[in-house]
Structure formats: C-alpha cells, structure tokens
PDB file of C-alpha atoms in Angstrom:
ATOM      1  CA  UNK A 703      45.920  14.474 -85.267  1.00 40.00           C
ATOM      2  CA  UNK A 704      47.364  14.037 -88.630  1.00 41.00           C
ATOM      3  CA  UNK A 705      50.949  13.252 -89.240  1.00 46.00           C
ATOM      4  CA  UNK A 706      51.961  16.621 -90.854  1.00 62.00           C
ATOM      5  CA  UNK A 707      54.368  19.006 -88.966  1.00 72.00           C
ATOM      6  CA  UNK A 708      52.193  21.651 -87.012  1.00 87.00           C
ATOM      7  CA  UNK A 709      53.459  25.100 -85.675  1.00 89.00           C
ATOM      8  CA  UNK A 710      53.514  24.389 -82.173  1.00 92.00           C
ATOM      9  CA  UNK A 711      55.268  20.687 -82.508  1.00 95.00           C
ATOM     10  CA  UNK A 712      57.924  22.233 -85.458  1.00 94.00           C
ATOM     11  CA  UNK A 713      58.387  24.911 -82.440  1.00 95.00           C
ATOM     12  CA  UNK A 714      58.947  22.406 -79.795  1.00 96.00           C
ATOM     13  CA  UNK A 715      61.306  20.478 -81.929  1.00 96.00           C
ATOM     14  CA  UNK A 716      63.445  23.040 -82.450  1.00 95.00           C
ATOM     15  CA  UNK A 717      63.149  25.248 -79.083  1.00 96.00           C
ATOM     16  CA  UNK A 718      66.272  25.361 -76.382  1.00 97.00           C
ATOM     17  CA  UNK A 719      65.694  22.829 -73.438  1.00 97.00           C
ATOM     18  CA  UNK A 720      65.274  26.015 -71.103  1.00 97.00           C
ATOM     19  CA  UNK A 721      61.917  27.455 -73.378  1.00 96.00           C
ATOM     20  CA  UNK A 722      60.618  23.757 -74.018  1.00 97.00           C
ATOM     21  CA  UNK A 723      60.725  22.585 -70.858  1.00 97.00           C
ATOM     22  CA  UNK A 724      59.093  25.937 -69.738  1.00 96.00           C
ATOM     23  CA  UNK A 725      56.119  25.251 -71.988  1.00 95.00           C
ATOM     24  CA  UNK A 726      55.782  21.510 -70.949  1.00 96.00           C
ATOM     25  CA  UNK A 727      55.901  22.438 -67.188  1.00 95.00           C
ATOM     26  CA  UNK A 728      52.668  25.014 -67.857  1.00 91.00           C
ATOM     27  CA  UNK A 729      50.889  21.702 -69.064  1.00 93.00           C
ATOM     28  CA  UNK A 730      51.915  19.661 -66.367  1.00 96.00           C
ATOM     29  CA  UNK A 731      54.216  20.143 -63.397  1.00 96.00           C
ATOM     30  CA  UNK A 732      55.448  16.871 -63.333  1.00 98.00           C
ATOM     31  CA  UNK A 733      59.541  17.243 -63.855  1.00 98.00           C
ATOM     32  CA  UNK A 734      59.833  13.569 -64.719  1.00 98.00           C
ATOM     33  CA  UNK A 735      56.960  14.088 -67.295  1.00 98.00           C
ATOM     34  CA  UNK A 736      58.655  16.982 -68.895  1.00 98.00           C
ATOM     35  CA  UNK A 737      61.924  15.604 -68.823  1.00 98.00           C
ATOM     36  CA  UNK A 738      60.659  12.450 -70.388  1.00 98.00           C
ATOM     37  CA  UNK A 739      58.990  14.364 -73.298  1.00 98.00           C
ATOM     38  CA  UNK A 740      62.204  16.297 -74.063  1.00 98.00           C
ATOM     39  CA  UNK A 741      64.759  13.778 -74.036  1.00 98.00           C
ATOM     40  CA  UNK A 742      62.577  12.277 -76.792  1.00 97.00           C
ATOM     41  CA  UNK A 743      62.700  15.183 -79.350  1.00 97.00           C
ATOM     42  CA  UNK A 744      62.405  15.680 -82.374  1.00 96.00           C
ATOM     43  CA  UNK A 745      58.842  14.229 -82.753  1.00 96.00           C
ATOM     44  CA  UNK A 746      58.231  13.326 -86.437  1.00 95.00           C
ATOM     45  CA  UNK A 747      54.490  14.071 -85.721  1.00 95.00           C
ATOM     46  CA  UNK A 748      51.591  14.904 -82.873  1.00 95.00           C
ATOM     47  CA  UNK A 749      50.744  10.967 -82.541  1.00 96.00           C
ATOM     48  CA  UNK A 750      54.876  10.216 -81.228  1.00 97.00           C
ATOM     49  CA  UNK A 751      54.222  12.972 -79.066  1.00 97.00           C
ATOM     50  CA  UNK A 752      51.064  12.046 -77.423  1.00 97.00           C
ATOM     51  CA  UNK A 753      52.350   8.278 -77.497  1.00 98.00           C
ATOM     52  CA  UNK A 754      55.193   8.897 -75.323  1.00 98.00           C
ATOM     53  CA  UNK A 755      52.939  11.501 -73.102  1.00 98.00           C
ATOM     54  CA  UNK A 756      51.040   8.395 -72.260  1.00 98.00           C
ATOM     55  CA  UNK A 757      54.427   6.390 -71.460  1.00 98.00           C
ATOM     56  CA  UNK A 758      55.753   9.242 -69.374  1.00 98.00           C
ATOM     57  CA  UNK A 759      52.597   9.491 -67.220  1.00 98.00           C
ATOM     58  CA  UNK A 760      52.131   5.546 -67.013  1.00 97.00           C
ATOM     59  CA  UNK A 761      55.636   5.626 -65.778  1.00 97.00           C
ATOM     60  CA  UNK A 762      55.257   8.485 -63.239  1.00 97.00           C
ATOM     61  CA  UNK A 763      55.806   7.411 -59.332  1.00 96.00           C
ATOM     62  CA  UNK A 764      53.505   8.461 -56.782  1.00 93.00           C
ATOM     63  CA  UNK A 765      55.868  11.626 -56.301  1.00 96.00           C
ATOM     64  CA  UNK A 766      55.764  12.465 -59.719  1.00 96.00           C
ATOM     65  CA  UNK A 767      51.673  11.973 -59.797  1.00 96.00           C
ATOM     66  CA  UNK A 768      51.712  14.205 -56.328  1.00 95.00           C
ATOM     67  CA  UNK A 769      53.950  17.084 -58.219  1.00 96.00           C
ATOM     68  CA  UNK A 770      51.616  16.987 -61.390  1.00 96.00           C
ATOM     69  CA  UNK A 771      48.599  17.180 -58.648  1.00 94.00           C
ATOM     70  CA  UNK A 772      50.486  20.023 -57.631  1.00 91.00           C
ATOM     71  CA  UNK A 773      49.983  22.147 -60.522  1.00 87.00           C
ATOM     72  CA  UNK A 774      46.221  21.605 -60.741  1.00 85.00           C
ATOM     73  CA  UNK A 775      43.326  24.025 -58.644  1.00 79.00           C
ATOM     74  CA  UNK A 776      40.633  22.253 -56.899  1.00 76.00           C
ATOM     75  CA  UNK A 777      37.666  21.752 -59.441  1.00 76.00           C
ATOM     76  CA  UNK A 778      35.450  25.043 -58.691  1.00 71.00           C
ATOM     77  CA  UNK A 779      38.345  27.264 -57.816  1.00 71.00           C
ATOM     78  CA  UNK A 780      40.034  28.118 -60.958  1.00 61.00           C
ATOM     79  CA  UNK A 781      43.373  30.213 -60.505  1.00 66.00           C
ATOM     80  CA  UNK A 782      42.614  33.734 -61.028  1.00 71.00           C
ATOM     81  CA  UNK A 783      43.808  35.439 -63.971  1.00 69.00           C
ATOM     82  CA  UNK A 784      44.640  31.726 -65.306  1.00 70.00           C
ATOM     83  CA  UNK A 785      42.922  30.966 -68.484  1.00 69.00           C
ATOM     84  CA  UNK A 786      43.875  27.244 -69.054  1.00 70.00           C
ATOM     85  CA  UNK A 787      41.813  26.631 -65.502  1.00 63.00           C
ATOM     86  CA  UNK A 788      39.133  28.585 -66.155  1.00 62.00           C
ATOM     87  CA  UNK A 789      39.001  27.101 -69.705  1.00 70.00           C
ATOM     88  CA  UNK A 790      39.160  23.672 -68.058  1.00 70.00           C
ATOM     89  CA  UNK A 791      36.510  24.146 -65.706  1.00 69.00           C
ATOM     90  CA  UNK A 792      33.919  25.923 -67.791  1.00 71.00           C
ATOM     91  CA  UNK A 793      31.409  23.583 -66.566  1.00 72.00           C
ATOM     92  CA  UNK A 794      31.580  24.520 -62.864  1.00 80.00           C
ATOM     93  CA  UNK A 795      31.164  28.385 -64.353  1.00 79.00           C
ATOM     94  CA  UNK A 796      27.606  28.661 -64.401  1.00 80.00           C
ATOM     95  CA  UNK A 797      26.461  26.061 -61.238  1.00 86.00           C
ATOM     96  CA  UNK A 798      24.247  27.408 -58.940  1.00 91.00           C
ATOM     97  CA  UNK A 799      25.852  28.302 -55.229  1.00 91.00           C
ATOM     98  CA  UNK A 800      24.263  25.531 -53.770  1.00 95.00           C
ATOM     99  CA  UNK A 801      26.129  23.120 -56.091  1.00 93.00           C
ATOM    100  CA  UNK A 802      29.754  25.091 -55.689  1.00 90.00           C
ATOM    101  CA  UNK A 803      29.213  25.135 -52.533  1.00 92.00           C
ATOM    102  CA  UNK A 804      28.688  21.008 -52.518  1.00 95.00           C
ATOM    103  CA  UNK A 805      31.466  20.425 -55.025  1.00 92.00           C
ATOM    104  CA  UNK A 806      33.473  22.726 -51.841  1.00 91.00           C
ATOM    105  CA  UNK A 807      32.858  20.251 -49.787  1.00 95.00           C
ATOM    106  CA  UNK A 808      33.116  17.377 -51.414  1.00 95.00           C
ATOM    107  CA  UNK A 809      36.842  18.818 -52.611  1.00 93.00           C
ATOM    108  CA  UNK A 810      37.391  19.205 -49.169  1.00 94.00           C
ATOM    109  CA  UNK A 811      36.263  15.470 -47.912  1.00 97.00           C
ATOM    110  CA  UNK A 812      38.794  13.920 -51.099  1.00 97.00           C
ATOM    111  CA  UNK A 813      41.691  16.106 -49.989  1.00 95.00           C
ATOM    112  CA  UNK A 814      41.050  14.715 -46.429  1.00 96.00           C
ATOM    113  CA  UNK A 815      41.178  11.371 -47.492  1.00 97.00           C
ATOM    114  CA  UNK A 816      43.836  11.139 -50.264  1.00 96.00           C
ATOM    115  CA  UNK A 817      46.087  14.122 -49.451  1.00 93.00           C
ATOM    116  CA  UNK A 818      45.657  15.941 -52.966  1.00 93.00           C
ATOM    117  CA  UNK A 819      43.221  17.560 -54.827  1.00 92.00           C
ATOM    118  CA  UNK A 820      40.515  15.829 -57.043  1.00 95.00           C
ATOM    119  CA  UNK A 821      42.023  15.519 -60.476  1.00 94.00           C
ATOM    120  CA  UNK A 822      39.450  15.324 -63.342  1.00 94.00           C
ATOM    121  CA  UNK A 823      39.643  16.158 -66.876  1.00 94.00           C
ATOM    122  CA  UNK A 824      36.938  18.271 -66.491  1.00 89.00           C
ATOM    123  CA  UNK A 825      37.115  19.582 -70.006  1.00 88.00           C
ATOM    124  CA  UNK A 826      33.740  19.229 -71.529  1.00 87.00           C
ATOM    125  CA  UNK A 827      32.127  18.105 -67.807  1.00 90.00           C
ATOM    126  CA  UNK A 828      29.216  19.759 -66.522  1.00 91.00           C
ATOM    127  CA  UNK A 829      29.307  20.521 -62.736  1.00 91.00           C
ATOM    128  CA  UNK A 830      27.046  17.998 -62.196  1.00 95.00           C
ATOM    129  CA  UNK A 831      29.311  15.464 -63.959  1.00 94.00           C
ATOM    130  CA  UNK A 832      32.250  16.218 -61.701  1.00 92.00           C
ATOM    131  CA  UNK A 833      29.997  16.292 -58.520  1.00 96.00           C
ATOM    132  CA  UNK A 834      29.041  13.110 -59.316  1.00 97.00           C
ATOM    133  CA  UNK A 835      32.590  11.653 -60.189  1.00 97.00           C
ATOM    134  CA  UNK A 836      33.832  12.885 -56.715  1.00 97.00           C
ATOM    135  CA  UNK A 837      30.946  11.496 -54.751  1.00 97.00           C
ATOM    136  CA  UNK A 838      31.786   7.835 -56.657  1.00 98.00           C
ATOM    137  CA  UNK A 839      35.630   8.495 -56.383  1.00 98.00           C
ATOM    138  CA  UNK A 840      35.315   9.162 -52.471  1.00 98.00           C
ATOM    139  CA  UNK A 841      34.626   5.514 -52.262  1.00 98.00           C
ATOM    140  CA  UNK A 842      37.617   4.238 -54.131  1.00 98.00           C
ATOM    141  CA  UNK A 843      40.730   2.623 -51.980  1.00 97.00           C
ATOM    142  CA  UNK A 844      43.968   5.067 -52.168  1.00 96.00           C
ATOM    143  CA  UNK A 845      45.514   2.068 -54.901  1.00 96.00           C
ATOM    144  CA  UNK A 846      42.300   2.470 -57.139  1.00 97.00           C
ATOM    145  CA  UNK A 847      42.013   6.586 -57.057  1.00 97.00           C
ATOM    146  CA  UNK A 848      45.683   6.780 -57.813  1.00 96.00           C
ATOM    147  CA  UNK A 849      44.886   4.613 -60.849  1.00 96.00           C
ATOM    148  CA  UNK A 850      41.935   6.910 -61.867  1.00 97.00           C
ATOM    149  CA  UNK A 851      44.436   9.908 -61.281  1.00 97.00           C
ATOM    150  CA  UNK A 852      46.935   8.838 -63.680  1.00 97.00           C
ATOM    151  CA  UNK A 853      44.152   8.249 -66.198  1.00 97.00           C
ATOM    152  CA  UNK A 854      42.588  11.732 -65.896  1.00 97.00           C
ATOM    153  CA  UNK A 855      45.894  12.972 -65.874  1.00 97.00           C
ATOM    154  CA  UNK A 856      46.770  11.533 -69.457  1.00 97.00           C
ATOM    155  CA  UNK A 857      43.921  13.044 -70.777  1.00 97.00           C
ATOM    156  CA  UNK A 858      44.632  16.056 -69.758  1.00 95.00           C
ATOM    157  CA  UNK A 859      48.277  16.011 -70.695  1.00 97.00           C
ATOM    158  CA  UNK A 860      46.748  15.143 -74.434  1.00 96.00           C
ATOM    159  CA  UNK A 861      44.347  17.493 -74.478  1.00 94.00           C
ATOM    160  CA  UNK A 862      46.823  20.217 -73.297  1.00 93.00           C
ATOM    161  CA  UNK A 863      49.689  18.878 -75.626  1.00 96.00           C
ATOM    162  CA  UNK A 864      46.773  18.912 -78.588  1.00 94.00           C
ATOM    163  CA  UNK A 865      46.392  22.616 -78.016  1.00 92.00           C
ATOM    164  CA  UNK A 866      50.117  23.499 -77.923  1.00 94.00           C
ATOM    165  CA  UNK A 867      51.256  21.701 -81.114  1.00 93.00           C
ATOM    166  CA  UNK A 868      48.692  23.239 -83.067  1.00 89.00           C
ATOM    167  CA  UNK A 869      49.234  26.878 -81.844  1.00 87.00           C
ATOM    168  CA  UNK A 870      51.582  29.362 -83.736  1.00 77.00           C
ATOM    169  CA  UNK A 871      54.984  30.292 -81.640  1.00 70.00           C
ATOM    170  CA  UNK A 872      54.746  33.431 -80.489  1.00 64.00           C
ATOM    171  CA  UNK A 873      58.036  34.177 -82.360  1.00 50.00           C
ATOM    172  CA  UNK A 874      61.891  33.924 -82.215  1.00 44.00           C
ATOM    173  CA  UNK A 875      63.167  36.743 -80.263  1.00 33.00           C
ATOM    174  CA  UNK A 876      64.626  36.723 -76.903  1.00 32.00           C
ATOM    175  CA  UNK A 877      61.721  36.434 -74.697  1.00 37.00           C
ATOM    176  CA  UNK A 878      59.132  34.928 -76.866  1.00 38.00           C
ATOM    177  CA  UNK A 879      60.805  32.201 -78.102  1.00 44.00           C
ATOM    178  CA  UNK A 880      57.936  29.925 -76.431  1.00 42.00           C
ATOM    179  CA  UNK A 881      54.536  29.444 -77.767  1.00 45.00           C
ATOM    180  CA  UNK A 882      52.130  31.927 -76.348  1.00 42.00           C
ATOM    181  CA  UNK A 883      50.841  31.788 -72.839  1.00 39.00           C
ATOM    182  CA  UNK A 884      47.576  30.700 -72.058  1.00 40.00           C
ATOM    183  CA  UNK A 885      47.762  29.056 -75.510  1.00 38.00           C
ATOM    184  CA  UNK A 886      48.447  25.344 -74.990  1.00 39.00           C
ATOM    185  CA  UNK A 887      45.055  24.705 -72.840  1.00 34.00           C
ATOM    186  CA  UNK A 888      41.724  22.820 -73.485  1.00 37.00           C
TER     187      UNK A 888
END
C-alpha cells in the first residue's frame, strides 16, 4: 500500500462517526476494534490504518474475539446474499460433496471443542487447505487456538481494510455517505 490518499481512506477520515462505525462493523464485528480505529482518525495513509488495526486486533479481549468471530459464518456455509463471505470462501465453492460434508463435520467438532466458529483467512485457500487447517487446529489447546484466531482475524481485517480504502465512496447524499455495500471485501 502506498502513502497516497485513496478514495475510501479519504471518505473514512471525513465521514461522520455513525457512518464510519457502520462501515467498520461490516469488516469486523468487534466493537472495540472499530472504536479503536475511529479514535485515531484521521489517517495519513493506509499503512497507518493497517498498523492501528493490527494493534486493535492484538488488544481484543476474549469477549472482543468472540464478538468478532460471531460476525463470520462457518467455512463452507457463506451467508446467503453476502458477497463478502462468498468471495472469501470461494475455495469451498467447487469442493465435491464429500469434502463439503467432511468440512461440516470438522466445523461442528471445532465449534464443540472451542465454542466458536473456525476462523481462518480463507482468501486464496483451497477447500483442501481449509480442511487440513481445521484438522490440524483441532489438536490445539484453547490458549494456542486463541492466538491463531487472533492472527487470522488480523489477516482478514487487513484484506478487508485494503479493499475498503481503495474503493470509491457511494456519494455524499443522505443514506449514501458510506462506501458501497459489499465493496470492502476480499
């Protein structure tokens, strides 16, 4: 990311708190993360925004991580009509039915063990990669898994922020002062 100002970053720096908070919530459901990013506006460039995002993700409490994970659908089951989850989980779309069924079983086992969805930065990963990752991570203890979840969330947030800062704002009129819905996603 360059140090130049981008359309989405310019919008974010000047938007009202409610509109900016709503845009951030589309990227990450953790309230503390969004509040931390809002508190440090304006950003001179995307690199600084990414750094603050990384700091805010690292500072999330267990409740904050839970809140963030609640905003993510299980791997293999993107939210209907949600271009974000469909785009991020593209690697599962062409998986055969046996692999999809296995992934469902693994997701359920993971959720039973850890109490939350299996979170992975799915962008660019194949269905087999995600299956292998959940298999491997089922062997982790709770503390190790929380560390990995935090790392994966930071990657997801960076990808989503990257798309967001590059997009054109929808406009300045009432109801259209936020970037276009669905645009800030990988």
